[in-house]
Every structure is written in C-alpha cells, then in structure tokens.
PDB file of C-alpha atoms in Angstrom:
ATOM      1  CA  UNK A   1     145.060 217.826 -66.718  1.00  0.00           C
ATOM      2  CA  UNK A   2     143.283 214.851 -65.336  1.00  0.00           C
ATOM      3  CA  UNK A   3     141.898 212.166 -67.669  1.00  0.00           C
ATOM      4  CA  UNK A   4     138.744 210.240 -66.624  1.00  0.00           C
ATOM      5  CA  UNK A   5     138.882 206.583 -65.758  1.00  0.00           C
ATOM      6  CA  UNK A   6     135.973 204.164 -65.958  1.00  0.00           C
ATOM      7  CA  UNK A   7     136.215 201.168 -63.329  1.00  0.00           C
ATOM      8  CA  UNK A   8     135.958 197.848 -64.843  1.00  0.00           C
ATOM      9  CA  UNK A   9     132.570 196.108 -64.472  1.00  0.00           C
ATOM     10  CA  UNK A  10     134.064 193.106 -62.515  1.00  0.00           C
ATOM     11  CA  UNK A  11     135.133 195.506 -59.657  1.00  0.00           C
ATOM     12  CA  UNK A  12     131.811 197.306 -59.453  1.00  0.00           C
ATOM     13  CA  UNK A  13     129.126 197.094 -56.604  1.00  0.00           C
ATOM     14  CA  UNK A  14     128.473 197.279 -52.971  1.00  0.00           C
ATOM     15  CA  UNK A  15     131.201 195.312 -51.103  1.00  0.00           C
ATOM     16  CA  UNK A  16     131.532 194.865 -47.234  1.00  0.00           C
ATOM     17  CA  UNK A  17     133.710 193.103 -45.060  1.00  0.00           C
ATOM     18  CA  UNK A  18     133.153 191.062 -41.916  1.00  0.00           C
ATOM     19  CA  UNK A  19     133.084 194.141 -39.794  1.00  0.00           C
ATOM     20  CA  UNK A  20     130.031 195.703 -41.935  1.00  0.00           C
ATOM     21  CA  UNK A  21     132.564 198.395 -43.373  1.00  0.00           C
ATOM     22  CA  UNK A  22     131.194 199.303 -46.965  1.00  0.00           C
ATOM     23  CA  UNK A  23     133.196 199.891 -50.117  1.00  0.00           C
ATOM     24  CA  UNK A  24     130.968 201.241 -52.894  1.00  0.00           C
ATOM     25  CA  UNK A  25     132.288 201.096 -56.566  1.00  0.00           C
ATOM     26  CA  UNK A  26     130.645 202.598 -59.473  1.00  0.00           C
ATOM     27  CA  UNK A  27     131.589 203.386 -63.141  1.00  0.00           C
ATOM     28  CA  UNK A  28     133.278 206.666 -62.124  1.00  0.00           C
ATOM     29  CA  UNK A  29     133.117 206.838 -58.170  1.00  0.00           C
ATOM     30  CA  UNK A  30     134.934 204.888 -55.247  1.00  0.00           C
ATOM     31  CA  UNK A  31     133.543 205.668 -51.683  1.00  0.00           C
ATOM     32  CA  UNK A  32     133.944 204.037 -48.466  1.00  0.00           C
ATOM     33  CA  UNK A  33     136.670 202.082 -46.462  1.00  0.00           C
ATOM     34  CA  UNK A  34     140.091 203.939 -46.054  1.00  0.00           C
ATOM     35  CA  UNK A  35     140.189 204.833 -49.840  1.00  0.00           C
ATOM     36  CA  UNK A  36     137.932 207.995 -50.180  1.00  0.00           C
ATOM     37  CA  UNK A  37     134.537 209.366 -48.633  1.00  0.00           C
ATOM     38  CA  UNK A  38     133.299 210.080 -52.184  1.00  0.00           C
ATOM     39  CA  UNK A  39     136.063 209.834 -54.832  1.00  0.00           C
ATOM     40  CA  UNK A  40     135.896 210.536 -58.614  1.00  0.00           C
ATOM     41  CA  UNK A  41     138.201 208.238 -60.446  1.00  0.00           C
ATOM     42  CA  UNK A  42     140.916 209.455 -62.745  1.00  0.00           C
ATOM     43  CA  UNK A  43     143.702 207.802 -64.672  1.00  0.00           C
ATOM     44  CA  UNK A  44     146.890 207.152 -62.721  1.00  0.00           C
ATOM     45  CA  UNK A  45     149.979 209.155 -64.242  1.00  0.00           C
ATOM     46  CA  UNK A  46     153.008 210.533 -62.472  1.00  0.00           C
ATOM     47  CA  UNK A  47     151.992 214.063 -62.975  1.00  0.00           C
ATOM     48  CA  UNK A  48     148.674 213.643 -61.350  1.00  0.00           C
ATOM     49  CA  UNK A  49     150.160 211.487 -58.497  1.00  0.00           C
ATOM     50  CA  UNK A  50     152.553 214.483 -57.684  1.00  0.00           C
ATOM     51  CA  UNK A  51     150.451 217.573 -58.226  1.00  0.00           C
ATOM     52  CA  UNK A  52     146.836 217.008 -57.204  1.00  0.00           C
ATOM     53  CA  UNK A  53     145.918 216.953 -53.408  1.00  0.00           C
ATOM     54  CA  UNK A  54     142.200 216.218 -52.837  1.00  0.00           C
ATOM     55  CA  UNK A  55     140.045 213.561 -50.861  1.00  0.00           C
ATOM     56  CA  UNK A  56     137.799 213.642 -53.810  1.00  0.00           C
ATOM     57  CA  UNK A  57     140.312 212.340 -56.382  1.00  0.00           C
ATOM     58  CA  UNK A  58     140.896 208.504 -56.682  1.00  0.00           C
ATOM     59  CA  UNK A  59     143.645 207.720 -59.283  1.00  0.00           C
ATOM     60  CA  UNK A  60     143.327 204.176 -60.781  1.00  0.00           C
ATOM     61  CA  UNK A  61     145.403 202.215 -63.072  1.00  0.00           C
ATOM     62  CA  UNK A  62     144.544 198.365 -64.220  1.00  0.00           C
ATOM     63  CA  UNK A  63     147.690 196.046 -64.433  1.00  0.00           C
ATOM     64  CA  UNK A  64     146.881 192.555 -65.154  1.00  0.00           C
ATOM     65  CA  UNK A  65     144.558 191.250 -62.436  1.00  0.00           C
ATOM     66  CA  UNK A  66     145.206 194.257 -60.245  1.00  0.00           C
ATOM     67  CA  UNK A  67     143.525 197.331 -60.038  1.00  0.00           C
ATOM     68  CA  UNK A  68     145.733 199.926 -58.494  1.00  0.00           C
ATOM     69  CA  UNK A  69     143.925 202.595 -56.617  1.00  0.00           C
ATOM     70  CA  UNK A  70     145.084 205.589 -54.464  1.00  0.00           C
ATOM     71  CA  UNK A  71     144.572 209.037 -53.244  1.00  0.00           C
ATOM     72  CA  UNK A  72     147.149 211.441 -54.882  1.00  0.00           C
ATOM     73  CA  UNK A  73     150.464 211.336 -52.884  1.00  0.00           C
ATOM     74  CA  UNK A  74     149.124 208.591 -50.713  1.00  0.00           C
ATOM     75  CA  UNK A  75     149.825 205.115 -50.305  1.00  0.00           C
ATOM     76  CA  UNK A  76     148.814 202.724 -53.176  1.00  0.00           C
ATOM     77  CA  UNK A  77     146.139 200.008 -52.511  1.00  0.00           C
ATOM     78  CA  UNK A  78     145.364 197.195 -54.748  1.00  0.00           C
ATOM     79  CA  UNK A  79     141.980 195.475 -55.606  1.00  0.00           C
ATOM     80  CA  UNK A  80     141.886 191.857 -56.709  1.00  0.00           C
ATOM     81  CA  UNK A  81     138.690 189.964 -57.854  1.00  0.00           C
ATOM     82  CA  UNK A  82     138.909 186.518 -56.474  1.00  0.00           C
ATOM     83  CA  UNK A  83     135.656 184.581 -57.619  1.00  0.00           C
ATOM     84  CA  UNK A  84     132.903 186.110 -55.526  1.00  0.00           C
ATOM     85  CA  UNK A  85     135.114 187.881 -53.206  1.00  0.00           C
ATOM     86  CA  UNK A  86     137.188 191.099 -53.652  1.00  0.00           C
ATOM     87  CA  UNK A  87     140.540 191.619 -51.991  1.00  0.00           C
ATOM     88  CA  UNK A  88     141.736 194.789 -50.794  1.00  0.00           C
ATOM     89  CA  UNK A  89     145.568 194.950 -50.097  1.00  0.00           C
ATOM     90  CA  UNK A  90     146.529 197.911 -48.080  1.00  0.00           C
ATOM     91  CA  UNK A  91     150.251 198.417 -47.238  1.00  0.00           C
ATOM     92  CA  UNK A  92     150.784 195.012 -45.199  1.00  0.00           C
ATOM     93  CA  UNK A  93     147.287 193.790 -44.585  1.00  0.00           C
ATOM     94  CA  UNK A  94     144.648 192.249 -46.833  1.00  0.00           C
ATOM     95  CA  UNK A  95     140.903 192.866 -46.320  1.00  0.00           C
ATOM     96  CA  UNK A  96     138.521 190.292 -47.888  1.00  0.00           C
ATOM     97  CA  UNK A  97     135.106 191.919 -49.043  1.00  0.00           C
ATOM     98  CA  UNK A  98     131.948 190.092 -50.260  1.00  0.00           C
ATOM     99  CA  UNK A  99     128.582 191.446 -51.548  1.00  0.00           C
TER     100      UNK A  99
END
C-alpha cells in the first residue's frame, strides 16, 4: 500500500521558469511541467516504484537538500532549493524556477 507524503514547506508554492511553464507544489499535490498533470504525493519505496502505474501518483523522497520526485517506473527528477530559486534536475538538464 502507498503511504502519504507531505512535501516540506520550503518546496511549496507556484513556480515558473523563463518560458512561463508552471510547477505548482502544495502539501500533498504536485502539478505542472513534465512531472504530472495533477499528482498526489506518496512515499517512495521499491515496491511502490515497481507496482503502481498512474499519472496521478508522484513518489517523493527527501535526501539531504534534494527532494527526489518521479512518476512510478519513470525517470527520477530532483528538486533543490537555492535561495529564492528552485532547481529542477531532469535527466541531463537543469531548469531554474522562480516564484
């Protein structure tokens, strides 16, 4: 079974990049960008990563300054808060977001 995950406050808010693409992060939901259209956050476990397939599930795990975020069985992304910016690391590129 999936366990709920609350996103830390420092990552929450409405973020946009220079191309006006939005990423909205609330306590239990992440939507926008390439992550999910409207995803509910759950704790990242090996079983959840392998068994659950849905565009409405976003698996999250905090490791130090990084917040790992991904769709089940998808490519992981990393969110890092750098001052007033939020950096989204996807595969080989980095997207800088601001409020």
